[in-house]
XYZ file of C-alpha atoms in Angstrom:
124
model
C 0.000 0.000 0.000
C 1.538 3.289 -1.039
C 4.381 1.464 -2.729
C 6.239 4.626 -3.707
C 9.507 3.682 -5.408
C 8.781 -0.002 -4.816
C 10.231 -0.590 -1.374
C 9.706 -3.147 -0.038
C 7.316 -4.511 -2.706
C 9.788 -4.925 -5.567
C 12.328 -6.493 -3.224
C 9.715 -8.952 -1.918
C 8.730 -9.870 -5.486
C 12.374 -10.489 -6.419
C 13.085 -12.541 -3.298
C 9.833 -14.541 -3.372
C 9.298 -15.497 -7.000
C 6.473 -17.858 -6.021
C 4.444 -15.009 -4.449
C 2.082 -12.768 -6.397
C 2.854 -9.181 -5.367
C 0.630 -6.177 -6.064
C 2.284 -2.759 -5.955
C -0.470 -0.238 -5.150
C 0.015 3.504 -5.392
C -2.281 6.477 -5.903
C 0.092 8.372 -8.211
C 0.212 7.442 -11.893
C 3.778 8.729 -12.166
C 4.969 6.180 -9.595
C 2.956 3.410 -11.221
C 4.517 4.205 -14.597
C 7.983 4.086 -13.013
C 7.225 0.746 -11.333
C 5.833 -0.690 -14.567
C 9.083 0.276 -16.288
C 11.139 -1.315 -13.483
C 9.010 -4.450 -13.661
C 9.593 -4.777 -17.412
C 13.322 -4.029 -17.240
C 14.039 -6.650 -14.600
C 11.509 -9.177 -15.884
C 9.395 -9.274 -12.757
C 6.582 -11.579 -13.808
C 5.073 -12.080 -10.364
C 4.325 -8.393 -9.731
C 1.283 -6.371 -10.732
C 1.301 -2.582 -10.623
C -2.066 -1.143 -9.625
C -2.984 2.522 -9.706
C -5.511 3.505 -7.063
C -6.170 4.517 -3.507
C -6.279 1.820 -0.821
C -9.696 2.968 0.373
C -11.130 2.585 -3.136
C -9.463 -0.762 -3.789
C -10.781 -2.025 -0.449
C -14.336 -1.314 -1.618
C -13.816 -3.186 -4.906
C -15.719 -6.431 -4.264
C -14.350 -8.018 -7.449
C -10.616 -7.403 -7.179
C -9.708 -5.649 -3.950
C -11.763 -6.463 -0.896
C -10.250 -9.356 1.062
C -8.067 -10.160 -1.948
C -4.694 -10.316 -0.220
C -2.975 -12.462 2.395
C -0.658 -9.644 3.468
C -0.787 -5.850 3.172
C 2.513 -4.026 3.664
C 2.770 -0.294 4.244
C 5.712 1.961 4.917
C 5.405 5.670 5.766
C 1.765 5.876 4.658
C -0.124 7.079 7.738
C -0.521 6.727 11.480
C -1.386 3.171 12.498
C -5.005 4.024 13.360
C -5.545 5.287 9.804
C -3.407 2.595 8.224
C -5.485 -0.166 9.821
C -8.649 1.346 8.340
C -7.017 1.479 4.899
C -5.474 -1.994 4.938
C -7.948 -4.185 6.845
C -10.513 -4.296 3.990
C -7.789 -5.506 1.604
C -6.707 -8.469 3.723
C -8.432 -11.846 3.910
C -9.665 -13.140 7.264
C -6.580 -14.562 8.949
C -4.283 -12.331 6.890
C -1.678 -9.862 8.097
C -1.012 -6.133 7.996
C 2.693 -5.315 8.186
C 3.367 -1.685 9.066
C 6.866 -0.248 9.218
C 6.845 2.224 12.088
C 9.302 4.501 13.844
C 11.222 4.015 17.084
C 8.193 4.102 19.444
C 5.285 2.259 17.825
C 3.691 1.482 21.196
C 2.081 4.952 21.279
C 0.554 4.403 17.841
C -0.752 0.983 18.877
C -2.512 2.518 21.884
C -3.941 5.327 19.719
C -5.153 2.750 17.182
C -6.953 0.687 19.829
C -10.480 1.604 18.717
C -9.768 0.999 15.021
C -8.070 -2.321 15.801
C -11.061 -3.432 17.871
C -13.708 -2.252 15.392
C -11.961 -4.008 12.501
C -11.322 -7.211 14.485
C -7.555 -6.905 14.153
C -5.817 -9.178 16.622
C -2.311 -10.158 17.553
C -0.561 -6.795 17.268
C 3.180 -7.324 17.647
C 6.053 -4.894 17.697
C-alpha cells in the first residue's frame, strides 16, 4: 500500500518469486515508473495497480479481502493505516506496518480501530 519507489514490494517480489505481489500507489507517475522497473528486470510475479487503498478495499471483485498480506511503509498513522489496509486483507491475513522508534504509542492510539476491525495479535 503506497508502494512509492517499490520498497519493499519490488524487493519482496524479487526474493519470493512464487508469491504474487501487487504494488499499489495512488500516483500514476509512480505506477509508470514501477511498470518500467518491472519490465526491465523481468518481474513476472508483480502487478502494478494505480488507485487509492480505500477505493481498492471497496472493490468487491478485485480488492476487498483479496490479499494475504498488506505491507505499508510511511503511509499514515497506524489508526488510519489499519482502516485502509484491513478491507484488503483476507480473514486470517496480516497487515505489516513499518513504524518509527516508538510504535507502542501508535498501537494505543489505534486501539479503537483495531477493535472495530477485528484486528488481533498486534506485535512490535
